[in-house]
Short mmCIF file of C-alpha atoms and ligand atoms in Angstrom, two decimals:
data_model
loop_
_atom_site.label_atom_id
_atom_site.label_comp_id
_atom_site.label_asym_id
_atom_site.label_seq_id
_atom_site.Cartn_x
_atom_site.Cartn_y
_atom_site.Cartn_z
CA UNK A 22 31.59 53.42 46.19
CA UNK A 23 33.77 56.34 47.01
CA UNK A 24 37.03 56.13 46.10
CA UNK A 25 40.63 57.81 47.26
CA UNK A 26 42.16 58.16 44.06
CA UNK A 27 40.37 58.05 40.34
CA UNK A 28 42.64 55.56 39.34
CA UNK A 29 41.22 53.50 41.53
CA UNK A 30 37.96 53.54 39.29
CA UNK A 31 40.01 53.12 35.97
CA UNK A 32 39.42 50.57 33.51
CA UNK A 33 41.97 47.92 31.72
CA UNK A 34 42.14 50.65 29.01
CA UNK A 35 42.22 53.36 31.52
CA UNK A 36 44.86 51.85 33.17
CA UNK A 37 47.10 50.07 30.38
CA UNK A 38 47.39 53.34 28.16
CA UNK A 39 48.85 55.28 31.60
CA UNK A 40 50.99 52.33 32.09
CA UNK A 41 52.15 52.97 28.67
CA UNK A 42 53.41 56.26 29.10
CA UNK A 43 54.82 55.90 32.47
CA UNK A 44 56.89 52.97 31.54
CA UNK A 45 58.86 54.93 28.42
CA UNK A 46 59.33 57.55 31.07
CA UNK A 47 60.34 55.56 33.62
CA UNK A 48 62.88 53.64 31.01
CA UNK A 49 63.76 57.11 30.03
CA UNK A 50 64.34 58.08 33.89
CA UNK A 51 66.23 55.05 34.90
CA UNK A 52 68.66 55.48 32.16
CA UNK A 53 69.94 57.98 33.45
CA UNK A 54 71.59 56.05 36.71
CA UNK A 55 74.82 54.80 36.45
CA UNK A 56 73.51 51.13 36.72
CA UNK A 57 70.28 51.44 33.82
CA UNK A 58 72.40 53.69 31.92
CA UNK A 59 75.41 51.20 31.53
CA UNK A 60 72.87 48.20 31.40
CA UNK A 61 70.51 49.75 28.80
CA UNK A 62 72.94 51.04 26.43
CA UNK A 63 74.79 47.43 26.66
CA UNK A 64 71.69 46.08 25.46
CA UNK A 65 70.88 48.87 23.02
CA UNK A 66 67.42 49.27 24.57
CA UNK A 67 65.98 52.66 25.52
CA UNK A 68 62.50 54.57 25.57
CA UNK A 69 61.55 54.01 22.24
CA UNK A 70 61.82 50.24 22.80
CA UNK A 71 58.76 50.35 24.61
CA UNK A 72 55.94 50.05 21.47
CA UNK A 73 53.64 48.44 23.75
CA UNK A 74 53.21 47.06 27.13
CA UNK A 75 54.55 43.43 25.93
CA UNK A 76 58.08 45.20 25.04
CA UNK A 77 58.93 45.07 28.60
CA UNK A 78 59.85 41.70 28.17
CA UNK A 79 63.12 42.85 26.16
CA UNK A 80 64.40 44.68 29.38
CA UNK A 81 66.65 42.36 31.70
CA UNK A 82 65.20 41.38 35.09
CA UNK A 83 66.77 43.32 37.99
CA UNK A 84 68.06 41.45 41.36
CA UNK A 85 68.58 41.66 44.73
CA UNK A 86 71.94 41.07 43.24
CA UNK A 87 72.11 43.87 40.98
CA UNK A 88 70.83 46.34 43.53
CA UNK A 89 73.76 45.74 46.05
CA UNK A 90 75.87 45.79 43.44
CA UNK A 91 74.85 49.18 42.73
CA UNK A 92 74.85 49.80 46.72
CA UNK A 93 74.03 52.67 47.84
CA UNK A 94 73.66 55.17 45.09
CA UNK A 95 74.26 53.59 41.67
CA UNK A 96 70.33 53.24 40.79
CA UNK A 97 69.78 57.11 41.89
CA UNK A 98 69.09 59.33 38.82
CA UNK A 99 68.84 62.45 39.86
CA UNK A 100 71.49 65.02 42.59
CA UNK A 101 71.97 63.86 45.24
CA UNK A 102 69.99 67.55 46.84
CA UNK A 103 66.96 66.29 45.06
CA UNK A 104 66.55 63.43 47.29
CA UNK A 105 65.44 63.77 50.64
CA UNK A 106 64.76 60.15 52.59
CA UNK A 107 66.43 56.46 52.35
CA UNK A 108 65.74 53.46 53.22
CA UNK A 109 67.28 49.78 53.44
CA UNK A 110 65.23 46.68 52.91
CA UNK A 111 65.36 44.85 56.55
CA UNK A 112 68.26 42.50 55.57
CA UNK A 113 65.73 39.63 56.39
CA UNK A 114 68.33 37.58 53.63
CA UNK A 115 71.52 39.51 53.59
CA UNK A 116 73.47 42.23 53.22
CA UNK A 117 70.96 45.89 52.57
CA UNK A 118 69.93 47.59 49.68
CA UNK A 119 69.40 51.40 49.72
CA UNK A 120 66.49 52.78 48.29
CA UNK A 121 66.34 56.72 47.47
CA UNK A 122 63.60 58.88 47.04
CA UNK A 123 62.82 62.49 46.37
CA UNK A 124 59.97 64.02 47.59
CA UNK A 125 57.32 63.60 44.59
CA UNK A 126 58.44 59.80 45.13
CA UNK A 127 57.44 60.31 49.08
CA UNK A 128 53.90 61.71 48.10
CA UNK A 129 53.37 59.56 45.60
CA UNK A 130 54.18 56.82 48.36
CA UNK A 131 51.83 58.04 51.08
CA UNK A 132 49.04 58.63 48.51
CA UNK A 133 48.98 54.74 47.32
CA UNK A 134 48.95 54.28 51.14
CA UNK A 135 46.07 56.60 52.35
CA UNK A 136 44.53 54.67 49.30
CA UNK A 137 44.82 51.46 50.73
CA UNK A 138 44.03 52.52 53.98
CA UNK A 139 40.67 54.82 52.24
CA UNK A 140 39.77 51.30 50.83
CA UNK A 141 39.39 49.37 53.77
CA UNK A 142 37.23 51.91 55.72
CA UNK A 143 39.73 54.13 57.36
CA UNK A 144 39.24 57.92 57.72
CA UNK A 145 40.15 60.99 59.22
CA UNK A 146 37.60 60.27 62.02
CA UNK A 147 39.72 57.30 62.65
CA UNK A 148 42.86 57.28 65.74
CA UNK A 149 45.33 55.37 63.96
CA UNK A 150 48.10 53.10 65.86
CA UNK A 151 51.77 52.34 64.20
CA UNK A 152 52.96 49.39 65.71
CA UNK A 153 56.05 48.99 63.49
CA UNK A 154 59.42 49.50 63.93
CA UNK A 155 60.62 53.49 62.72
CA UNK A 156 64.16 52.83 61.46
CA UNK A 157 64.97 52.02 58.06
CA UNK A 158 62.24 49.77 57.85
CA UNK A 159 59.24 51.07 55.45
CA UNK A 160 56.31 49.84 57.49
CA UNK A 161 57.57 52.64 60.34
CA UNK A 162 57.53 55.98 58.12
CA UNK A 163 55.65 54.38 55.31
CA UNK A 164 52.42 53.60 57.09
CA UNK A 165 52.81 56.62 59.14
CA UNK A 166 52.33 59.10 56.20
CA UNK A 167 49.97 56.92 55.08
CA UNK A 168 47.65 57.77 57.91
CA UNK A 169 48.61 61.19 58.47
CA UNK A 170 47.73 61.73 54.74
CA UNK A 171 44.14 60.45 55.74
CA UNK A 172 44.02 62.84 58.47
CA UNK A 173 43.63 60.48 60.96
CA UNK A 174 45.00 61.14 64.37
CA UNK A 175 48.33 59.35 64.56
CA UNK A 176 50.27 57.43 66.73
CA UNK A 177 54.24 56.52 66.50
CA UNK A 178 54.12 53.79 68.80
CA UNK A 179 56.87 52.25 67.05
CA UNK A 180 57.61 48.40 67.86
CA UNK A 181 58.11 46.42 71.73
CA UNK A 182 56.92 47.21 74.96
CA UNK A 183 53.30 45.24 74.73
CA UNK A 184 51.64 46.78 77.41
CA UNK A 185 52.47 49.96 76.53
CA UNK A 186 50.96 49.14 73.37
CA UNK A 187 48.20 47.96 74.79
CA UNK A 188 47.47 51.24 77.40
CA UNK A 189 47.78 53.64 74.53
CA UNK A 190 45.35 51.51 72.19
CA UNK A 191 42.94 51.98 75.18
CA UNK A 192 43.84 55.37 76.35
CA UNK A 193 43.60 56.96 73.27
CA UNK A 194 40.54 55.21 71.95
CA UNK A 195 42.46 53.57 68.93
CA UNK A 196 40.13 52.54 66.08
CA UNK A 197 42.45 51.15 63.49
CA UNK A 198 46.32 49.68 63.74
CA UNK A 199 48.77 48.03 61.63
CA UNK A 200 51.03 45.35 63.22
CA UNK A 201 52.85 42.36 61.74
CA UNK A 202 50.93 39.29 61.83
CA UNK A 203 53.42 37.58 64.37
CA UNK A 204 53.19 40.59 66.97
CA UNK A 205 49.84 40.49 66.48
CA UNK A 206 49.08 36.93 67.77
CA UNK A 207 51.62 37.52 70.52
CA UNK A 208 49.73 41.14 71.41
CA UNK A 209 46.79 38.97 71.67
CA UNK A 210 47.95 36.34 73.97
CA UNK A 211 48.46 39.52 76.48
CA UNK A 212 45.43 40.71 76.08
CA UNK A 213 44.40 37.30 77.18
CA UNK A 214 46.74 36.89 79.81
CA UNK A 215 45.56 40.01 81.31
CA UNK A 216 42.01 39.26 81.37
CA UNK A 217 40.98 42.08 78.83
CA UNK A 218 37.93 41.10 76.13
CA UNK A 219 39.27 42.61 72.64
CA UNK A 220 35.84 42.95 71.85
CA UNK A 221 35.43 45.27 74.49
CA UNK A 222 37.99 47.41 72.91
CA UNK A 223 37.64 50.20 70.42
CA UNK A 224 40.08 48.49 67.51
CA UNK A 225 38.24 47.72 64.37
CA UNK A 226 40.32 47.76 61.62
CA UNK A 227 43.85 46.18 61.63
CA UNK A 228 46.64 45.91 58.61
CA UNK A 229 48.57 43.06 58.73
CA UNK A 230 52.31 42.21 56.67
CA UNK A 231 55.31 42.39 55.99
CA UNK A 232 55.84 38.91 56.39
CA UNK A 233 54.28 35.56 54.99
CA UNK A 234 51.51 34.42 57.17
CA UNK A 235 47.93 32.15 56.42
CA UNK A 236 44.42 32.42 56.23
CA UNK A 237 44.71 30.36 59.40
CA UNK A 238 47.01 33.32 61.13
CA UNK A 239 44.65 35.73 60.05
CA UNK A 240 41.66 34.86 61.82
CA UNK A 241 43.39 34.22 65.10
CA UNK A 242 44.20 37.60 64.79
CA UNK A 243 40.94 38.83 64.08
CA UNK A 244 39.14 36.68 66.74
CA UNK A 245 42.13 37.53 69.84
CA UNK A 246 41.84 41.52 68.87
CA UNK A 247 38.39 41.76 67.95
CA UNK A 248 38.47 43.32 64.41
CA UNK A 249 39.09 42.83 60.41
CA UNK A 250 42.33 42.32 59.76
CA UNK A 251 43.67 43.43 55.49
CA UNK A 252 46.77 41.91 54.37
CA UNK A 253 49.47 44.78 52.88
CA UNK A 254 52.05 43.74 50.99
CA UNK A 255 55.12 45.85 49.87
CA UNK A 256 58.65 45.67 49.78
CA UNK A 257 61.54 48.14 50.09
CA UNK A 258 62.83 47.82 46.57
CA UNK A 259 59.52 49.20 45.54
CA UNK A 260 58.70 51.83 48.44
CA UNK A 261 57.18 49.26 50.79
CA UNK A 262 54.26 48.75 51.70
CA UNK A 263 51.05 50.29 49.59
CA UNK A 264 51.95 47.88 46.58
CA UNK A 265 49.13 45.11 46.93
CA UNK A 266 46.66 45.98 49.34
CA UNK A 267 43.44 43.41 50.44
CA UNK A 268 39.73 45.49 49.98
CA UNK A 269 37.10 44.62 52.28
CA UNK A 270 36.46 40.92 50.39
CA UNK A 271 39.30 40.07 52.01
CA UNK A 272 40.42 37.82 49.02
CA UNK A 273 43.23 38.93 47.18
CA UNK A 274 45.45 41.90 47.20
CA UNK A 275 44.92 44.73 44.85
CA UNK A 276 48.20 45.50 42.91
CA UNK A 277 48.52 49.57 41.92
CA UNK A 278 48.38 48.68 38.33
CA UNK A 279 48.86 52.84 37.59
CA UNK A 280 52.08 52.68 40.02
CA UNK A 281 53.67 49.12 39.49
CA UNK A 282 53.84 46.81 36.21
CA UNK A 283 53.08 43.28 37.47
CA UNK A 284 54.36 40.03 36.04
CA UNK A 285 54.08 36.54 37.33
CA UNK A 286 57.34 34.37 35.85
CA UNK A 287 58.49 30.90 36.75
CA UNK A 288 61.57 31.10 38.56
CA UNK A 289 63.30 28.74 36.77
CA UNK A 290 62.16 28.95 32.65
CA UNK A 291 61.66 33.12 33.54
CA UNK A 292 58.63 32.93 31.24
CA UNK A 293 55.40 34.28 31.92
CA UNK A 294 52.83 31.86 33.96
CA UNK A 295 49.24 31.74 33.36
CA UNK A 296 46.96 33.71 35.12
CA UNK A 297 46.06 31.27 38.37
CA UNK A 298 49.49 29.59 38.71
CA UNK A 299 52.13 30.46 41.33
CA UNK A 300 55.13 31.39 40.04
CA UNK A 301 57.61 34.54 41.03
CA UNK A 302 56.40 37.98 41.47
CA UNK A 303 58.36 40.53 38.97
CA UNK A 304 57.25 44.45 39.55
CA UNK A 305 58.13 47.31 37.64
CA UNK A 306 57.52 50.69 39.23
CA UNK A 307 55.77 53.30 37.15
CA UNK A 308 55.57 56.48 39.53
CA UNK A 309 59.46 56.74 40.75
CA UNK A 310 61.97 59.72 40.14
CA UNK A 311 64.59 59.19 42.79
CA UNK A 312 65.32 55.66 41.74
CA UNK A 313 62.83 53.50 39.34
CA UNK A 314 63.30 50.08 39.79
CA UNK A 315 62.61 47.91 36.28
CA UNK A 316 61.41 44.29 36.60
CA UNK A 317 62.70 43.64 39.61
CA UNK A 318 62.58 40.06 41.07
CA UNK A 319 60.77 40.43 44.52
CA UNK A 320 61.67 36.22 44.52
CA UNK A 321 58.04 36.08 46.31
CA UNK A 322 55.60 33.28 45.78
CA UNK A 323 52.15 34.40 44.33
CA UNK A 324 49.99 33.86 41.84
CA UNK A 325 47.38 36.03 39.87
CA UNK A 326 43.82 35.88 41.09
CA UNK A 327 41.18 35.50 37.83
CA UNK A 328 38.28 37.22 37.51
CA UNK A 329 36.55 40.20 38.61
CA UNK A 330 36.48 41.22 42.15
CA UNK A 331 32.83 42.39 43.44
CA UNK A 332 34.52 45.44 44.85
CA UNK A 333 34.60 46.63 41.39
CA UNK A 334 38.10 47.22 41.20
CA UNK A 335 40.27 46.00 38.04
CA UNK A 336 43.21 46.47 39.54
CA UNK A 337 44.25 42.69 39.65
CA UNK A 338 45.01 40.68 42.53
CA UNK A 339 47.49 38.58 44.12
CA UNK A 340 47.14 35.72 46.56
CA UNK A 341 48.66 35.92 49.50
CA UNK A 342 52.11 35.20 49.37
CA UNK A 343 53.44 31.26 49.78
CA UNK A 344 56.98 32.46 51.21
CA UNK A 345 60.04 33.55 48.80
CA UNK A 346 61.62 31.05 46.68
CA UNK A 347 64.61 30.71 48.74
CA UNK A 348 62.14 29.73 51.76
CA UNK A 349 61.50 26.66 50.43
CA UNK A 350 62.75 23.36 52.74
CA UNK A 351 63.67 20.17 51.26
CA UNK A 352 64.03 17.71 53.76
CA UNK A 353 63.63 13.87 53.28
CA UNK A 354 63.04 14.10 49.23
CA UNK A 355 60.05 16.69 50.28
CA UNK A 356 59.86 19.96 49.13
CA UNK A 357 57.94 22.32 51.50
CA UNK A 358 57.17 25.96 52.76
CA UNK A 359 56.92 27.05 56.44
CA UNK A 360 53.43 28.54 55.34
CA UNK A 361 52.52 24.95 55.16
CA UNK A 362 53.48 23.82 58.78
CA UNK A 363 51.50 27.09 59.77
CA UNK A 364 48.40 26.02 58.27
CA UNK A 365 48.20 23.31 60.12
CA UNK A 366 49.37 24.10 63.31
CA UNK A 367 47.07 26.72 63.59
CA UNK A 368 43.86 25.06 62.36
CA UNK A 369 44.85 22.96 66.07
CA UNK A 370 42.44 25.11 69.16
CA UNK A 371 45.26 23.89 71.56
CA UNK A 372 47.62 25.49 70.14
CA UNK A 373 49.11 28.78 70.89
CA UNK A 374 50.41 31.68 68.86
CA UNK A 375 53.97 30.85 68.11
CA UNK A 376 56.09 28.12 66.75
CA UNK A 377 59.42 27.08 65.02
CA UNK A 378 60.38 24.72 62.54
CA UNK A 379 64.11 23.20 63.79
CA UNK A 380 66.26 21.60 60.59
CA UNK A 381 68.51 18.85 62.80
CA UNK A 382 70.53 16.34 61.56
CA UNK A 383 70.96 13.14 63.97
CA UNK A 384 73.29 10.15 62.35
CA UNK A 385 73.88 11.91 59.39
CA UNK A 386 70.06 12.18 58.05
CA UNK A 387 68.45 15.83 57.80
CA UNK A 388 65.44 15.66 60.80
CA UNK A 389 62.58 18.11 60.96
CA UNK A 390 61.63 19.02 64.77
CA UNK A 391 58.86 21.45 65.15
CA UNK A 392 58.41 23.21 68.36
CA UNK A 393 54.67 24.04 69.41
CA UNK A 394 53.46 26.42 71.97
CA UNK A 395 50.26 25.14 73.50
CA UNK A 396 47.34 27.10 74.46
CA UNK A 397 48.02 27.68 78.59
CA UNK A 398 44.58 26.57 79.18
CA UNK A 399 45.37 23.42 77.17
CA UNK A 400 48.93 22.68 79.04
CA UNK A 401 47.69 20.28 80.97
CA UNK A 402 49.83 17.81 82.97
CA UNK A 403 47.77 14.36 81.46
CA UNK A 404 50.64 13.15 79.62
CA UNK A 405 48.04 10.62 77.52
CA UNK A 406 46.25 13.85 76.45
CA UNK A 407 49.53 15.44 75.10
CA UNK A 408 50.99 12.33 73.46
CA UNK A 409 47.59 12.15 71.90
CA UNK A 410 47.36 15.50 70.72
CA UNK A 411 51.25 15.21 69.65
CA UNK A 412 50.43 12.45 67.27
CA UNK A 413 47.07 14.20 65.64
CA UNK A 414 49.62 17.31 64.83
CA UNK A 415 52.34 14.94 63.18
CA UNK A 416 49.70 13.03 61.14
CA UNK A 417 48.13 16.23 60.22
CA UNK A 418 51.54 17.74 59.31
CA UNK A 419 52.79 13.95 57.51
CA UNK A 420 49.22 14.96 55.32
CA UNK A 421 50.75 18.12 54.54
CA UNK A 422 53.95 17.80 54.07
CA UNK A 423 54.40 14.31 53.19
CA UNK A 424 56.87 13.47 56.06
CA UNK A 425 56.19 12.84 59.63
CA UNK A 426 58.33 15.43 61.69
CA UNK A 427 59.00 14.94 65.57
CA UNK A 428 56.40 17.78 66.98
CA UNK A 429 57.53 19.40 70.74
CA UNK A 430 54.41 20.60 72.50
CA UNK A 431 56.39 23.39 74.49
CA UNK A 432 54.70 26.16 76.86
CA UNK A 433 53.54 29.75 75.92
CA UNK A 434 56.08 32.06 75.60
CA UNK A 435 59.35 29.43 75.73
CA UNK A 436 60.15 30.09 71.81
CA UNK A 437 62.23 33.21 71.73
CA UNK A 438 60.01 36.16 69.22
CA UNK A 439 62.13 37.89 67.64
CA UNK A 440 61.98 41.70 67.08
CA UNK A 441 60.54 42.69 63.94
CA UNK A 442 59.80 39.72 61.70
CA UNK A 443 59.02 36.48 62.73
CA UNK A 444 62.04 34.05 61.97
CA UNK A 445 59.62 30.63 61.82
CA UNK A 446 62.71 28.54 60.40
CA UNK A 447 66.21 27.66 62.81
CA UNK A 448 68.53 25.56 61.04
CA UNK A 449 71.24 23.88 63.65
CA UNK A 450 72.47 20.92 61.09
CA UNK A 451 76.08 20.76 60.95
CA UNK A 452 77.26 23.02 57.91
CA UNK A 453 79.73 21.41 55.20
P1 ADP B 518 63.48 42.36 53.78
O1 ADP B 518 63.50 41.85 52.37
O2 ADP B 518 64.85 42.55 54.33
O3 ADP B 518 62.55 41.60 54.69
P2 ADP B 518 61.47 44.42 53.41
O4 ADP B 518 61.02 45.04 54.67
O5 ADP B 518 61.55 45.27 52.21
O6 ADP B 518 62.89 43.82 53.68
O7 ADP B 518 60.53 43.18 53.16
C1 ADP B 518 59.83 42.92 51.98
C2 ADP B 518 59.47 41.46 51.95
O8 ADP B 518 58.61 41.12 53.06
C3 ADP B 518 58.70 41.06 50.74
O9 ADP B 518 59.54 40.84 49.63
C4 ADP B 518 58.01 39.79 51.23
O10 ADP B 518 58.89 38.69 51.20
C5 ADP B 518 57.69 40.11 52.67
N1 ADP B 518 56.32 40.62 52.78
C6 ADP B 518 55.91 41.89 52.80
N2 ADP B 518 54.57 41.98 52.92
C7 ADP B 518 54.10 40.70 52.97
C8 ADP B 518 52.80 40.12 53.09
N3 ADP B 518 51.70 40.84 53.20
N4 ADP B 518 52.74 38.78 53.08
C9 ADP B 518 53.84 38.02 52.98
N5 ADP B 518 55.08 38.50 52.88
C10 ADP B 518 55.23 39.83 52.88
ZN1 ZN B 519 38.42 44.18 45.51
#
């Protein structure tokens, strides 16, 4: 097995003892932002706290809180000439956070992703395809000098416009794209709709994240474009993507163990979990300048996957991600995650590639309605048929998720997609 990087190949001891090192000088680094430094000396902690790995657990957790506190520049620790790009999480739950790098922190970021992207079979040979959106949003820029770090021949495509999409991924002989998992189903209802085979075209390789999605969602997408499709998973706060990256088994994500410290807490105790159980997500980077980030809360749902992972790597790896915490619905006494409602609506042939879960309240009671695109070739105007196939989706969903919602069999294309992420959740119950 080739690999991009050595550390790729590194042991545990290989790659605790660098872990070691870079997190004193990352404690070191981050001490000297106005936030860290304030924070740290409160708590009298500093490098030389760090005796071993298991010291990290003396340093606070960091939040989505703390960062906007310290909006935009209170986490930066070095000039302000040293830096030389920034970037905002997507405000997918509020107001941004500004991340700051210099330009050791920008290679460092395109060589974890030409590593992910080395990992799943993508090289210079390869015509790559950026179907993400190029503002402040990492999976633009990020991916992009990802690929051109590969040497692949790339393409800014940016996000919208499917059929333009579509003629360059033909025109230019694309071999390999990334797209989020909802554009992706939706890219492939085109295709359908305008009579194209995907395996007739020259896409092989596809990364798909930025946002929760299933198994289920996954091999839609493989089977309506016609390739492999590897889950990336990344966040702003920590670059973006090319922190957890799927190899070819196509079970698990890889965490950079050299770049990011990786720990799995329950939300609500903040302890450590056992390897296998879900609990929150807590990374530490290990490779940042412009603005390290220590033990920061990503509030995404994961859990560590056990055992050794015939691609040989030890990097360890992370299911794919439940939702974030604050995703969770509790309607009727039942606790539940959108991921959930996907599962099942997309294990259904008739149904299409979107949907949307609508929190109602009629007389006072909280009511879950969940809209359903159907398959056009499965829109059929035998109303027995439907009513038939409504019920099998609520009694699959009442196995799920303990409740029986009201399910809407709607049309293709009559649930508005949004932009950039999908938004599977619309909450119109009276507020207060
Ligand atoms: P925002 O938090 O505003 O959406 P980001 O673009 O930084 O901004 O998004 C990072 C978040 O996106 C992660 O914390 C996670 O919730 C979600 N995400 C990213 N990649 C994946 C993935 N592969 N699977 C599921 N969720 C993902
Ligand atoms: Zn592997």
């Amino acid at each position: 097995m080739t690999f991009y990087h050595p550390a790729e190949g590194w042991s545990r001891e290989e790659i605790e003892k660098a872990q070691l090192t870079r997190l004193r000088i990352s404690v070191q680094q981050a001490m000297r932002s106005p936030f860290y430094g304030k924070r740290m000396a409160a708590q009298g902690l500093g490098p030389d706290s760090i005796q071993s790995l298991a010291s990290i657990r003396d340093i606070p957790f960091t939040t989505k809180a703390d960062l906007r506190s310290g909006y935009p520049f209170d986490f930066v620790t070095v000039p302000q000439a040293e830096l030389v790009r920034l970037h905002a999480s997507s405000g997918t739950t509020g107001s941004p956070v500004a991340i700051c790098h210099t330009k050791a922190d920008l290679n460092t970021w395109a060589d974890l992703m030409a590593r992910c992207m080395h990992m799943i079979g993508i090289r210079k040979e390869d015509v790559f395809q950026n179907i993400a959106g190029y503002g402040l949003f990492t999976g633009g820029l990020g991916i992009h000098a990802g690929a051109e770090r590969l040497g692949c021949l790339t393409i800014p495509s940016g996000a919208g416009n499917t059929r333009r999409q579509i003629k360059l991924i033909r025109d230019m002989n694309v071999t390999a794209l990334h797209i989020i998992p909802s554009y992706a189903l939706y890219l492939g209802s085109v295709l359908k709709e305008m009579g194209l085979d995907p395996r007739e075209l020259p896409p092989r390789i596809a990364l798909i994240g930025a946002e929760p999605h299933t198994e289920e969602a996954r091999q839609r997408i493989e089977y309506l474009l016609g390739l492999k499709a590897y889950n990336s998973y990344g966040l702003s706060e920590m670059n973006g993507p090319g922190v957890a990256f799927e190899c070819l088994g196509q079970n698990g994500m890889h965490v950079w163990e050299d770049c990011y410290l990786l720990e799995i807490i329950n939300p609500r105790t903040l302890e450590p979990v056992p390897d296998g159980e879900v609990g929150e997500l807590v990374l530490t980077t290990l490779s940042r300048k412009g603005m390290p980030v220590l033990r920061y809360r990503t509030s995404d749902l994961t859990r560590i996957i056990p055992g050794p992972c015939p691609c040989g790597r030890v990097h360890r790896r992370i299911d794919r991600i439940l939702g974030r915490a604050d995703d969770m619905l509790i309607i009727k006494g039942c606790n539940f995650y959108p991921m959930q409602v996907e599962q099942v609506l997309l294990s259904f042939p008739e149904v299409g590639q979107n949907y949307l879960i609508v929190l109602e309240e009629t007389d006072g009671m909280d009511q879950v309605r969940v809209q359903v695109e159907l398959r056009d070739d499965h829109f059929v105007e035998d109303v027995r048929a439907l009513k038939a196939l409504q019920q099998r989706i609520a009694h699959r969903l009442r196995d799920e998720i303990l409740f029986t919602p009201k399910v809407e069999l709607v049309q293709t294309n009559s649930i508005p997609k949004a932009e950039g992420k999908a938004v599977r959740v619309s909450d119109i119950r009276k507020q207060g």
